[in-house]
XYZ file of C-alpha atoms in Angstrom:
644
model
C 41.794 7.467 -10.244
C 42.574 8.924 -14.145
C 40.276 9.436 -16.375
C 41.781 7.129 -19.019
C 41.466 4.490 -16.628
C 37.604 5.177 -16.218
C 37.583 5.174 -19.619
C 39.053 1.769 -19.863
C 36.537 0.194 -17.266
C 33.185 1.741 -19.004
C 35.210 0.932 -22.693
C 35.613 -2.901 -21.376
C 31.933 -2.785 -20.431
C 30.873 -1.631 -23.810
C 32.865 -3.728 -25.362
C 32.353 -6.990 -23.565
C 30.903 -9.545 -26.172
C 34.118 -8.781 -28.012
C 36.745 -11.105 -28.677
C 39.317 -8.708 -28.446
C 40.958 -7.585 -25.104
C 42.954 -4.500 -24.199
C 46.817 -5.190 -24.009
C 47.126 -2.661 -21.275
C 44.671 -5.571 -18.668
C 47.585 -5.847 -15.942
C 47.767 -9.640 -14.899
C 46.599 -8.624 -11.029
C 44.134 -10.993 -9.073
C 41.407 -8.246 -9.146
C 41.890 -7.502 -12.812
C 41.690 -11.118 -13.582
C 38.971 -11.310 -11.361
C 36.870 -8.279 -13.418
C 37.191 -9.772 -16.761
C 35.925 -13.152 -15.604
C 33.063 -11.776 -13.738
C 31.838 -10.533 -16.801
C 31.691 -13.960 -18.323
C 29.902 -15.122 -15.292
C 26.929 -12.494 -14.675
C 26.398 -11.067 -17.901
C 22.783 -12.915 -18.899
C 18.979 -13.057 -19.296
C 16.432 -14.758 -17.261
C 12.726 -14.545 -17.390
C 11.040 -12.685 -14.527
C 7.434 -12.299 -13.939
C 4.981 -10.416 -10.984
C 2.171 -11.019 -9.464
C -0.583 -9.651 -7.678
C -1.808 -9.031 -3.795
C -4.257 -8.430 -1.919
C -4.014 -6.304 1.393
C -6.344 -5.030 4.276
C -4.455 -1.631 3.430
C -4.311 -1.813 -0.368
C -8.315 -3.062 -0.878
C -11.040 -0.496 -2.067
C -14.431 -0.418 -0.784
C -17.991 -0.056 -3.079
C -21.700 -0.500 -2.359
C -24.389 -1.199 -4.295
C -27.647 -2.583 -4.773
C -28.148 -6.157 -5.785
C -30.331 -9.228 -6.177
C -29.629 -11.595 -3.735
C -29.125 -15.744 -5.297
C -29.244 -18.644 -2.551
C -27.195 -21.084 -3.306
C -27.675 -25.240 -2.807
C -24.290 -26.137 -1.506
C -22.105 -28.733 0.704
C -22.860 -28.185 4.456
C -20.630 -26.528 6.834
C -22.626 -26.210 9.594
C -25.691 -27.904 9.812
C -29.421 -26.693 10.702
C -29.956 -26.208 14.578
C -27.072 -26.017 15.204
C -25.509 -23.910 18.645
C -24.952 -20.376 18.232
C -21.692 -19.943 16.516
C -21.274 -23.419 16.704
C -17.924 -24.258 13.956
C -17.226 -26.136 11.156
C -14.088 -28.073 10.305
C -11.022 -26.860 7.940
C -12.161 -27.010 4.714
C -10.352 -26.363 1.016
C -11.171 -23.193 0.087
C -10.306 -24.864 -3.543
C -7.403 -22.231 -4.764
C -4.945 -20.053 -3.709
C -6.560 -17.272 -2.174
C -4.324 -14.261 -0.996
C -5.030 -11.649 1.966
C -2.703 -9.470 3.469
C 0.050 -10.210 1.419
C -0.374 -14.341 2.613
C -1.467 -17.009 0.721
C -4.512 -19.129 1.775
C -5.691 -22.449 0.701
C -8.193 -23.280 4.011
C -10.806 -22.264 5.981
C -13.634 -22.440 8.272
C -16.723 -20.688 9.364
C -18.795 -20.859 12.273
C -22.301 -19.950 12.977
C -22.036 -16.257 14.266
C -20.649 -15.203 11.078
C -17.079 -15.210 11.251
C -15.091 -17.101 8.227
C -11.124 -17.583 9.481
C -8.568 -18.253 6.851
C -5.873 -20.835 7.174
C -5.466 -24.798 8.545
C -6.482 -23.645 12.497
C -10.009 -24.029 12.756
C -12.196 -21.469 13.867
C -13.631 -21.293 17.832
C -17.289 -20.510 18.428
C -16.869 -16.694 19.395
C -20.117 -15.396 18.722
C -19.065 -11.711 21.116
C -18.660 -9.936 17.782
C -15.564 -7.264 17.840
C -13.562 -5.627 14.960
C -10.307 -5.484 17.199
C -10.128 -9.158 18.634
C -7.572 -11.229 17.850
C -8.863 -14.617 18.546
C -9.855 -15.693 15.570
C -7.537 -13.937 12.839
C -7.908 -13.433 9.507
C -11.366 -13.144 9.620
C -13.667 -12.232 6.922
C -17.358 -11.515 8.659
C -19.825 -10.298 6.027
C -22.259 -10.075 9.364
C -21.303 -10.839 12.743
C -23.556 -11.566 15.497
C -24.537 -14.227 18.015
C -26.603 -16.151 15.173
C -27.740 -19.801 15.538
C -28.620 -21.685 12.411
C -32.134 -21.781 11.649
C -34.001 -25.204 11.848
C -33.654 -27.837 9.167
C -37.338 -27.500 8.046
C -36.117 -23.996 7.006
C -33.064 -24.959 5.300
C -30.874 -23.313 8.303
C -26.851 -23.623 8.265
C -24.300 -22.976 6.359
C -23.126 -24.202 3.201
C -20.806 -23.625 0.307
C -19.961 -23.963 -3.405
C -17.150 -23.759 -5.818
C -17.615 -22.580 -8.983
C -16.002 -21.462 -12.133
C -13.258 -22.819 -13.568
C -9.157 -21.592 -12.917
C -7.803 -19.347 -12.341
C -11.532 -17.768 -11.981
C -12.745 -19.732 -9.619
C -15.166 -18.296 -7.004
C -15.853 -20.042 -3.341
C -19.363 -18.469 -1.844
C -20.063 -19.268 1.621
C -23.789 -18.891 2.520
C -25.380 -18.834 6.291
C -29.260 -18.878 6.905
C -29.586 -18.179 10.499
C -31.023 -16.576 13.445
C -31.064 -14.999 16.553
C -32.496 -18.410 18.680
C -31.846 -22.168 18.606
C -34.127 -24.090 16.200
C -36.181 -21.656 14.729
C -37.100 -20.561 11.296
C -34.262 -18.819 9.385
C -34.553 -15.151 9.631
C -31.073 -13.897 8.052
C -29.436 -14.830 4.936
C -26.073 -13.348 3.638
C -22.743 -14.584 1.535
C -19.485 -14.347 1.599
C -17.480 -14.558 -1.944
C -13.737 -15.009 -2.259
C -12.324 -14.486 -5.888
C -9.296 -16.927 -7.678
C -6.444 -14.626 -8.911
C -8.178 -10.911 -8.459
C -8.294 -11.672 -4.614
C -11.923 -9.526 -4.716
C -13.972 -10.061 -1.667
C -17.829 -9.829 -1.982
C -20.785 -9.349 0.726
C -24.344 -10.327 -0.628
C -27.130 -9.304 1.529
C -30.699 -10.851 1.565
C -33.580 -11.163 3.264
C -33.346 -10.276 7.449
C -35.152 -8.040 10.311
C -33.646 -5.314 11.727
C -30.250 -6.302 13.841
C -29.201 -7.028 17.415
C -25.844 -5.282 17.416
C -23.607 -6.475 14.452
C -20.225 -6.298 12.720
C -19.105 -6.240 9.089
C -15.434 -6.285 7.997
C -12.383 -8.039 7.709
C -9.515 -8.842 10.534
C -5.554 -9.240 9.476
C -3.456 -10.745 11.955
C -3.198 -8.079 14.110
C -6.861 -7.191 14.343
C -6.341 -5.129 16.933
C -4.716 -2.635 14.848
C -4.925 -4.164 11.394
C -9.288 -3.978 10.380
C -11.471 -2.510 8.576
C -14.922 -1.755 9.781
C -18.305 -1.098 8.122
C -20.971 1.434 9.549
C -23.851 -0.180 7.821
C -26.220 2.769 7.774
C -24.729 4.531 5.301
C -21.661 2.327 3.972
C -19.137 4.212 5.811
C -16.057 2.290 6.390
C -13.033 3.143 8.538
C -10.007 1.249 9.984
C -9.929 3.444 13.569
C -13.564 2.604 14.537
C -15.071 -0.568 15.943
C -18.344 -0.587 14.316
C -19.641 -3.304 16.417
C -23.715 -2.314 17.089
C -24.426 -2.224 13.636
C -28.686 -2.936 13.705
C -29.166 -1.851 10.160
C -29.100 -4.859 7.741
C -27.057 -3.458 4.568
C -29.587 -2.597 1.827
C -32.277 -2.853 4.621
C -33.609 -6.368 3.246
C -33.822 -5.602 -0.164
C -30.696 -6.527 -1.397
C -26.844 -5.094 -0.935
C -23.781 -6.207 -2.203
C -20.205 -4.754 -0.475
C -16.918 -5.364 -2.491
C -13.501 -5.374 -1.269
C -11.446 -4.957 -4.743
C -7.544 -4.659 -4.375
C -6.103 -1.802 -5.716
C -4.333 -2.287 -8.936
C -1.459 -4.359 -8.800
C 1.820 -2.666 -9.248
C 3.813 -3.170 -12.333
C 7.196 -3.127 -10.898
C 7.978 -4.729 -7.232
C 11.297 -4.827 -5.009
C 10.688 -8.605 -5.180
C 9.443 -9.566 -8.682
C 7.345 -12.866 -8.012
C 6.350 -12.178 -4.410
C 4.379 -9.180 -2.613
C 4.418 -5.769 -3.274
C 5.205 -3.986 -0.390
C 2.304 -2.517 1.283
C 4.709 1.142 1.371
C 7.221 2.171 -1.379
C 8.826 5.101 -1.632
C 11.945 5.936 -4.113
C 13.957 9.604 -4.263
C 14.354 8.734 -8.258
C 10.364 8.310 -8.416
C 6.929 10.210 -6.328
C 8.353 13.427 -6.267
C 7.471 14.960 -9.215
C 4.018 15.564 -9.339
C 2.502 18.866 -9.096
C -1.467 19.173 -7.459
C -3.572 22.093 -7.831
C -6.792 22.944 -5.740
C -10.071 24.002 -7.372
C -10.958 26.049 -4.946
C -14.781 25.008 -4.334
C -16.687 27.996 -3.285
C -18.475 27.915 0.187
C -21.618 28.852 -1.662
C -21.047 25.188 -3.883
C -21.212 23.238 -0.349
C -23.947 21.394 1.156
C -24.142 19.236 4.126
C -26.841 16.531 5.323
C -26.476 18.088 8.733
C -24.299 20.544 10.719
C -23.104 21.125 14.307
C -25.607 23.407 15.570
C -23.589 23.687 19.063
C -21.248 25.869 17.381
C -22.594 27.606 14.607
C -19.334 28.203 12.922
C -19.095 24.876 12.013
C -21.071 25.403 8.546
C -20.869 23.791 4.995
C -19.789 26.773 3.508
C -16.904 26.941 6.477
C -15.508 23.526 5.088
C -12.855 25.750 2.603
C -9.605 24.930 3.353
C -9.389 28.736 4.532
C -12.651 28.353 6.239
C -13.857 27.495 10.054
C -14.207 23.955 9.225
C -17.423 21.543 8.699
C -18.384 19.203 11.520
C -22.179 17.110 10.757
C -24.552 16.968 13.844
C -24.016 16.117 17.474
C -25.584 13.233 16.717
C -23.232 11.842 13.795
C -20.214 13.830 14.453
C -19.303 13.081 18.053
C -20.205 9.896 18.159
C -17.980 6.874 17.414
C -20.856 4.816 16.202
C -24.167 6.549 16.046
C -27.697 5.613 17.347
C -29.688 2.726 15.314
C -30.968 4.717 12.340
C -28.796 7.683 12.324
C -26.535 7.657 8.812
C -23.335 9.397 9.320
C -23.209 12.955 7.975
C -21.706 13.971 4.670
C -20.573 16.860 2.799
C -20.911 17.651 -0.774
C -19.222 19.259 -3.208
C -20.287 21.141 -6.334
C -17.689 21.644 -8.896
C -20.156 23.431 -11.217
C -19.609 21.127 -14.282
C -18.369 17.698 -14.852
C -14.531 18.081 -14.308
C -11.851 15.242 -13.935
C -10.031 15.395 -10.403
C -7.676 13.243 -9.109
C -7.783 13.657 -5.071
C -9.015 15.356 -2.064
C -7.344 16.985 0.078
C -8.007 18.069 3.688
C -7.289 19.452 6.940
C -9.684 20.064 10.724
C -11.125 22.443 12.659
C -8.924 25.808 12.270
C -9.784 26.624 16.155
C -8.825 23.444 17.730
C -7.468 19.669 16.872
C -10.717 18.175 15.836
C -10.491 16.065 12.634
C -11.706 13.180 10.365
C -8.528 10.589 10.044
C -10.129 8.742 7.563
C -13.190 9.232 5.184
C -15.458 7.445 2.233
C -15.108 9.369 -1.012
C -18.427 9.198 -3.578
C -19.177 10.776 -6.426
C -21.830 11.105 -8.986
C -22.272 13.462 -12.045
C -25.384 14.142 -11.622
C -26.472 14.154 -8.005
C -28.561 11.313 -8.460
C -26.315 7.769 -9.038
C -23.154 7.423 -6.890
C -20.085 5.368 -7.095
C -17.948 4.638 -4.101
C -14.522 5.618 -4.433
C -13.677 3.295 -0.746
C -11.726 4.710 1.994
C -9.324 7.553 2.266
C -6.426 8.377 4.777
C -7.226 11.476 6.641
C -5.261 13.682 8.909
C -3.624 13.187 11.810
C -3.201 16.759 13.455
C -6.152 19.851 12.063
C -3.467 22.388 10.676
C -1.235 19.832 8.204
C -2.672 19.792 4.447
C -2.557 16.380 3.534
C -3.577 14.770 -0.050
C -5.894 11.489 -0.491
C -5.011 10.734 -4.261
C -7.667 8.316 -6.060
C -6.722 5.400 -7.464
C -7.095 6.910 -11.310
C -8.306 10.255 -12.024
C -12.298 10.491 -11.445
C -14.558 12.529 -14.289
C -17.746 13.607 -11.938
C -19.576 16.510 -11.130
C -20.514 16.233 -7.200
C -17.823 15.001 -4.520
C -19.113 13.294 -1.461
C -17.349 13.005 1.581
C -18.029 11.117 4.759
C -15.793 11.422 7.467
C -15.080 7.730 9.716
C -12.629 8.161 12.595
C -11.762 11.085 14.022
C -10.563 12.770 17.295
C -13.348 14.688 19.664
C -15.138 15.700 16.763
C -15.379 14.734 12.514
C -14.216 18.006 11.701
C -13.254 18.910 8.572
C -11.864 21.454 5.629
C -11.419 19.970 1.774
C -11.099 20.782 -1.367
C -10.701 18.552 -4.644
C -7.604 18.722 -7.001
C -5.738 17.848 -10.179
C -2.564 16.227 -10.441
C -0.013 16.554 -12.948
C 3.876 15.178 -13.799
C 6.642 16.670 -14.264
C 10.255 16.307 -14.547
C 11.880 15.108 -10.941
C 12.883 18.399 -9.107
C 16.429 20.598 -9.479
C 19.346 19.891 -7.311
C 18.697 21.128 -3.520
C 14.493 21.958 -3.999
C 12.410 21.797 -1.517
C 9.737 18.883 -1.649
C 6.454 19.043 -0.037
C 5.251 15.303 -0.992
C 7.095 12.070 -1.341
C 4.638 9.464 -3.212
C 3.928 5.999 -1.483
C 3.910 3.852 -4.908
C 2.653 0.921 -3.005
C -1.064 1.101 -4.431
C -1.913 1.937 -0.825
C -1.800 6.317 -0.489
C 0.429 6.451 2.291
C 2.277 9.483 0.976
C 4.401 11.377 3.030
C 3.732 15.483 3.026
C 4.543 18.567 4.104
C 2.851 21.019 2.138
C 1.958 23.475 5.177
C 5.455 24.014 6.577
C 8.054 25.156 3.709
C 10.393 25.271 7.099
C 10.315 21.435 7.417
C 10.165 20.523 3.952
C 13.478 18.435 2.963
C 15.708 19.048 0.049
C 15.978 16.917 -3.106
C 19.532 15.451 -3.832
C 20.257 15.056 -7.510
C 23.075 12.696 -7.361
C 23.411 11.739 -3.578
C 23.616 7.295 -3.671
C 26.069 5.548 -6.018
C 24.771 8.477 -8.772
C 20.984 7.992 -7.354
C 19.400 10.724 -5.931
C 17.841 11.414 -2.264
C 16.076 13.450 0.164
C 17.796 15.311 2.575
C 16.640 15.842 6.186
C 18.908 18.127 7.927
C 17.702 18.904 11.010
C 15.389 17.506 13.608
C 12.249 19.646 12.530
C 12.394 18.537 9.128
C 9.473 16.418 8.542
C 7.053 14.428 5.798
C 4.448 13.459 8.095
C 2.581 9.795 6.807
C -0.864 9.610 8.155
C -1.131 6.636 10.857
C -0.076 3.446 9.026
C 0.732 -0.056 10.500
C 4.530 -1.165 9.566
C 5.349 -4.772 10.164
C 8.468 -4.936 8.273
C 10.654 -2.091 7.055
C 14.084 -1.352 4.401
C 15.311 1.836 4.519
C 18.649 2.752 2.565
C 19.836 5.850 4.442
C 22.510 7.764 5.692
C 22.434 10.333 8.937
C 25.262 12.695 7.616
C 24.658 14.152 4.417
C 28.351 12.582 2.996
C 28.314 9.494 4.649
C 28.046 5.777 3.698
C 24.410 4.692 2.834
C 22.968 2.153 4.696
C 20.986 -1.042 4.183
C 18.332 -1.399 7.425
C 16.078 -4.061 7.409
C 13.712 -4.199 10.942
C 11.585 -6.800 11.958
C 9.832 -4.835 14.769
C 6.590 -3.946 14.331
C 6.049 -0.062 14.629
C 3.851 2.698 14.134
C 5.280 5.132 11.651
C 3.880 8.107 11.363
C 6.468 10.404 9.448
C 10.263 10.968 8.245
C 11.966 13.339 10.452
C 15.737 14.464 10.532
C 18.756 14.952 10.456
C 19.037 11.794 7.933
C 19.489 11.675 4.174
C 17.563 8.669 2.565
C 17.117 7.045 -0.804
C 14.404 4.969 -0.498
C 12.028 3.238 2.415
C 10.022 -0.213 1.529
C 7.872 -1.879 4.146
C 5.956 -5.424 3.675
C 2.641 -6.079 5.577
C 4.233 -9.548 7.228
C 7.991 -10.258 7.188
C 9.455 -12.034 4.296
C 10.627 -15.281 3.636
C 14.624 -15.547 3.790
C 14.527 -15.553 -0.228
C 12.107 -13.087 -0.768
C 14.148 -10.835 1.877
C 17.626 -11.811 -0.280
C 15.653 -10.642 -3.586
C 15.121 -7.517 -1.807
C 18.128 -6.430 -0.595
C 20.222 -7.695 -3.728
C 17.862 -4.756 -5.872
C 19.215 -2.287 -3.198
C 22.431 -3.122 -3.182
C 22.754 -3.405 -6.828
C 21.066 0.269 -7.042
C 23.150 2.027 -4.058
C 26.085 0.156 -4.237
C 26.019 -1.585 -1.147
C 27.814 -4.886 -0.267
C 26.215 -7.282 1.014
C 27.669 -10.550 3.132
C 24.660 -12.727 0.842
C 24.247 -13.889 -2.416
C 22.819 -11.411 -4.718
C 19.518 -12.537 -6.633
C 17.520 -11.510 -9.046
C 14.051 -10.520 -9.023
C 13.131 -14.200 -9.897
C 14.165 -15.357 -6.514
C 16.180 -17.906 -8.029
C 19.051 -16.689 -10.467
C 22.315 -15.461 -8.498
C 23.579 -12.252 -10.297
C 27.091 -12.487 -7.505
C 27.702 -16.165 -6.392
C 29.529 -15.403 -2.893
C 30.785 -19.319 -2.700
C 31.987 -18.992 -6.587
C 33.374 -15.557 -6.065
C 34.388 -16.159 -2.553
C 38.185 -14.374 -3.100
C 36.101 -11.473 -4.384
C 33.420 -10.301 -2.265
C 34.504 -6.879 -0.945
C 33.018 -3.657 -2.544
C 30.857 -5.459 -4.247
C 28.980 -3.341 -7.196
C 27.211 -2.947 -10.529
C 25.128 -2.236 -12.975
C 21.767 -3.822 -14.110
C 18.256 -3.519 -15.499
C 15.549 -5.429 -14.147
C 11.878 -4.357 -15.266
C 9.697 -6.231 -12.772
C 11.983 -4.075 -10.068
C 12.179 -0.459 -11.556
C 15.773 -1.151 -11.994
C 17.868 0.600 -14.439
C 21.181 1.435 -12.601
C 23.119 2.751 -15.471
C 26.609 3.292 -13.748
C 27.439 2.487 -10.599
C 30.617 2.441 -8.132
C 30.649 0.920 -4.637
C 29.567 3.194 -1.934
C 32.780 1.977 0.443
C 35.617 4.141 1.119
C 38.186 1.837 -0.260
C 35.845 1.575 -3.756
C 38.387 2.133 -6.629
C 36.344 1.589 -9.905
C 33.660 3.358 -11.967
C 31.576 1.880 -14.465
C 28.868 3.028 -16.924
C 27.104 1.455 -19.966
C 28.053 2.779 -23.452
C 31.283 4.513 -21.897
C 28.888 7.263 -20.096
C 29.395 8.422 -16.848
C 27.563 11.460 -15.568
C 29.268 13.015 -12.811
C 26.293 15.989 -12.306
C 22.804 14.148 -13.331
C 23.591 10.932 -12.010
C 21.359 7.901 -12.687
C 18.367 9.629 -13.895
C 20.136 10.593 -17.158
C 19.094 8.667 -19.570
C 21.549 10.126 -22.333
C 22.480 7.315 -24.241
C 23.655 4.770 -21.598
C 20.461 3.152 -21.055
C 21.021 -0.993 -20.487
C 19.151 -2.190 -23.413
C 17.676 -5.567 -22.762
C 15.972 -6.158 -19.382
C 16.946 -8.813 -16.739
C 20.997 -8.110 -17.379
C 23.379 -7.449 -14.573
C 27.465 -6.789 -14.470
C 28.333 -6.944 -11.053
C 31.706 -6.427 -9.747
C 33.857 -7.446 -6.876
C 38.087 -7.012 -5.600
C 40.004 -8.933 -3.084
């Protein structure tokens, strides 16, 4: 194609509020078609996001706190069987988990409260990883009865507050035999609009064998687990013989807090997706290790079977760190053993942003997920929740916090682990910078999901993959080119999956949605890909179009659907309207709520004739990431293109 025809098309675009029209248009169907389209999909519409809640995105803390019965509406009333139900009740708002909204509920004795319009069952055998009664939120799990009447035994509930801050607390005051005086007393809170989840903890004797957590659908993969000796919580370990009452009687309360919600999402009024990665975004960040001396390292206990496995060993060039026989071979230790934990001395109060780790450096023994606290002065500690781990001893990988963290002392706790909670760490600060140069290796791809499922390779330059400046319709990529070439993502449950990729390094990018449910552990080669989004539960048909129309409008891509914007309403390309027009479909937009700014665009088919670019800009060698001068400037406006 000339260049004074490219010049015509990004001219026409710059130009089109005018009145005026070239006298060189040729009166063709297509060219017809092009000026029209303008006309049609040239406009503004109002798009807002929301938040979510997700058994992978939520953040755990501990602390003390006074325990408040409450005088409520019975569930389940005194003397009642052990787990005996209660019927579906209104939980009284919206209340979102997992990425699904919930408006019911029901408890039953035992402990277990289910979410959604099928009542709960009396299962009283208490399990993180059944699926009987899922979602289930279980503050404390056991084969409780209600206690007699005389004692105020059953459970009740109360709504307060007023929207969208409502609160629904669930209360049981039960025990461990029919009809007798109440001996245990806990709450369950569920918060309008932040989606928080609380615990409160009262009164109670030592336990039986209990669980504490929360169930998705899939409990059997999809938990999270609570080792109530020391607040350790893990999503590979079924805490279930818990006999340590949280705060031992005098008083506990465990949050579940989702993890900021993100600003931009592919899908601007419906979930973000529980992992988002983008080749134009994540990759330019730059971490740096403090190096913690052995000497600043001290552990509660220590492996004494091997005695290599030290505190000061737990450098990342060290032996490794592994706490007692006791605590760090065990899944779930004996009543009254706390899980070990390591601690780290940074000397002064410094900010850090992460820790990373690796295992044992003799064998493939490590922690795949651990509890981060921290404290500035070795005395009052904040829990940071639960951090991925590793998933092989000899790969470096990075837990970034949520924000960075100003502290002193770093406490870690390791949760699951294979053969033996071995580990090596270090803390670190991150920085930005600008996204990488044309063909650089990258060791880390950020997950901007909220939920730290970053893919990395810092270990193995080897298997790093390359950054592509201008790879997608003028967007850039990572390139995989051969089979070794990996970012390994620790363990994490995928239940529905985009990926806009390409397995030769010049071909056609793909769209590829998948609805089956996988474990992915890493991006290997040969493949080149833009971008990877996967949802916690598949979408609904709109929010799936909303979706794929921000892909396609990025990469170029034409789709056989309309295209809609992030509002899941407002068609950007009208298929029926347009229906003599809807090969090589293209465009450029800007959409806020979806990270969009696609500058310049051309379709990504082989028979793709036209170029476009805002303010009569194209740039052939930065691509999209320039931002020199051709930046769309008002948000929620689209051009879309398409020829006969």
């Amino acid at each position: 194609m000339s260049n004074s025809f490219q010049n015509f098309i990004v001219g026409l675009l710059a130009n089109s509020r005018s009145n005026t029209t070239p006298n060189y248009i040729k009166s063709t169907g297509f060219m017809k078609h092009f000026v029209s389209t303008i006309a049609l999909v040239l406009f503004f519409v109002g798009i807002n996001s929301t938040a979510t809640a997700q058994i992978t995105n939520l953040r755990f803390s501990n602390e003390a706190a006074t325990y408040v019965p409450i005088t409520g509406t019975s569930l389940v009333s005194g003397a009642s069987a052990v787990g005996a139900p209660s019927a579906v009740t209104n939980i009284g708002f919206t209340f979102k988990f997992q990425g699904v909204d919930y408006t019911q509920f029901s408890v039953n004795a035992a402990g277990l409260l289910k979410l959604g319009s099928v009542v709960v069952t009396n299962e009283n055998a208490n399990s993180a990883i059944t699926t009987t009664n899922t979602p289930k939120i279980y503050a404390l799990w056991n084969a409780f009865y209600t206690g007699n009447v005389a004692s105020g035994g059953g459970v009740t509930y109360t709504l307060s507050g007023s929207a969208p801050n409502r609160v629904l607390t669930v209360q049981w005051k039960v025990g461990l035999a029919v009809n007798v005086a109440t001996t245990t007393n806990f709450q369950v809170l569920l918060y309008e609009t932040s989606n928080k989840i609380e615990f409160l903890y009262g009164a109670a004797p030592a336990l039986t064998s209990a669980s504490v957590g929360l169930g998705g659908i899939d409990a059997a993969n999809d938990y999270l687990s609570v080792f109530t000796q020391n607040g350790v919580i893990t999503n590979s370990i079924n805490f279930n013989t818990n006999t340590v009452i949280p705060g031992a009687g005098a008083g506990m309360k465990y949050t579940f807090t989702p993890t900021a919600a993100l600003t931009t999402s592919p899908a601007c009024l419906t979930d973000v997706p529980n992992l988002w990665m983008k080749a134009d975004a994540g990759v330019n960040y730059t971490r740096t290790l403090l190096n913690v001396p052995g000497a600043n390292r001290t552990a509660s206990s220590v492996y004494t079977q091997n005695t290599n496995y030290t505190a000061a060993g737990s450098t990342l060039a060290g032996y490794g760190w592994i706490p007692s026989m006791a605590e760090g071979a065990n899944s779930t230790p004996a009543s009254g053993v706390a899980i070990g934990s390591i601690t780290l001395d940074l000397g002064s109060v410094k900010a850090v942003d992460g820790v990373a780790t690796l295992g044992s450096s003799a064998a493939n023994y490590f922690a795949s997920d651990f509890t981060v606290k921290v404290s500035s002065d070795n005395v009052t500690w904040t829990t940071l929740g639960m951090f991925a781990g590793n998933e092989i001893n000899t790969e470096l990988h990075y837990a970034d916090f949520d924000a960075p963290v100003t502290c002193r002392y770093v406490r870690v706790i390791p949760g699951g682990f294979l053969t033996y909670r071995a580990m090596r760490l270090d803390v670190y600060t991150k920085t930005a910078s600008a996204l990488p140069a044309n063909n650089t290796k990258v060791s880390v791809w950020e997950d901007l999901s909220g939920n730290n499922w970053d893919a990395s390779q810092p270990t193995t330059l080897a298997k790093q993959p390359t950054f592509l400046t201008n790879q997608f319709n003028f967007n850039p990529a990572l390139n995989f080119p051969v089979a070794t070439s990996l970012l390994d993502i620790p363990d994490y449950d995928v239940a529905w999956r985009y990926t806009v990729k390409t397995t030769t390094l010049g071909g056609i990018p793909e769209l590829i949605p998948s609805s089956t449910a996988f474990i992915h552990t890493g991006i290997t080669g040969p493949q080149v890909i833009a971008e990877t989004i996967s949802y916690p539960v598949a979408p609904t048909a709109t929010q799936q179009n909303v979706a794929e129309s921000y892909l396609a409008t990025k990469y170029g891509i034409t789709l056989t659907h309309d295209y809609l914007a992030g509002d899941g309403t407002t068609k950007v390309f009208d298929l029926t309207a347009n229906a003599a027009y809807v090969n090589n479909i293209f465009g450029i937009g800007r959409a806020d709520c979806q990270g969009l700014q696609q500058r310049q665009s051309k379709s990504v088919n082989t028979d793709g004739l036209i170029t476009i670019g805002n303010n009569n800009i194209i740039d052939f060698t930065n691509g999209n990431t320039s931002a020199a001068g051709n930046n769309i400037a008002t948000n929620n406006s689209y051009l879309l293109l398409g020829d006969n």
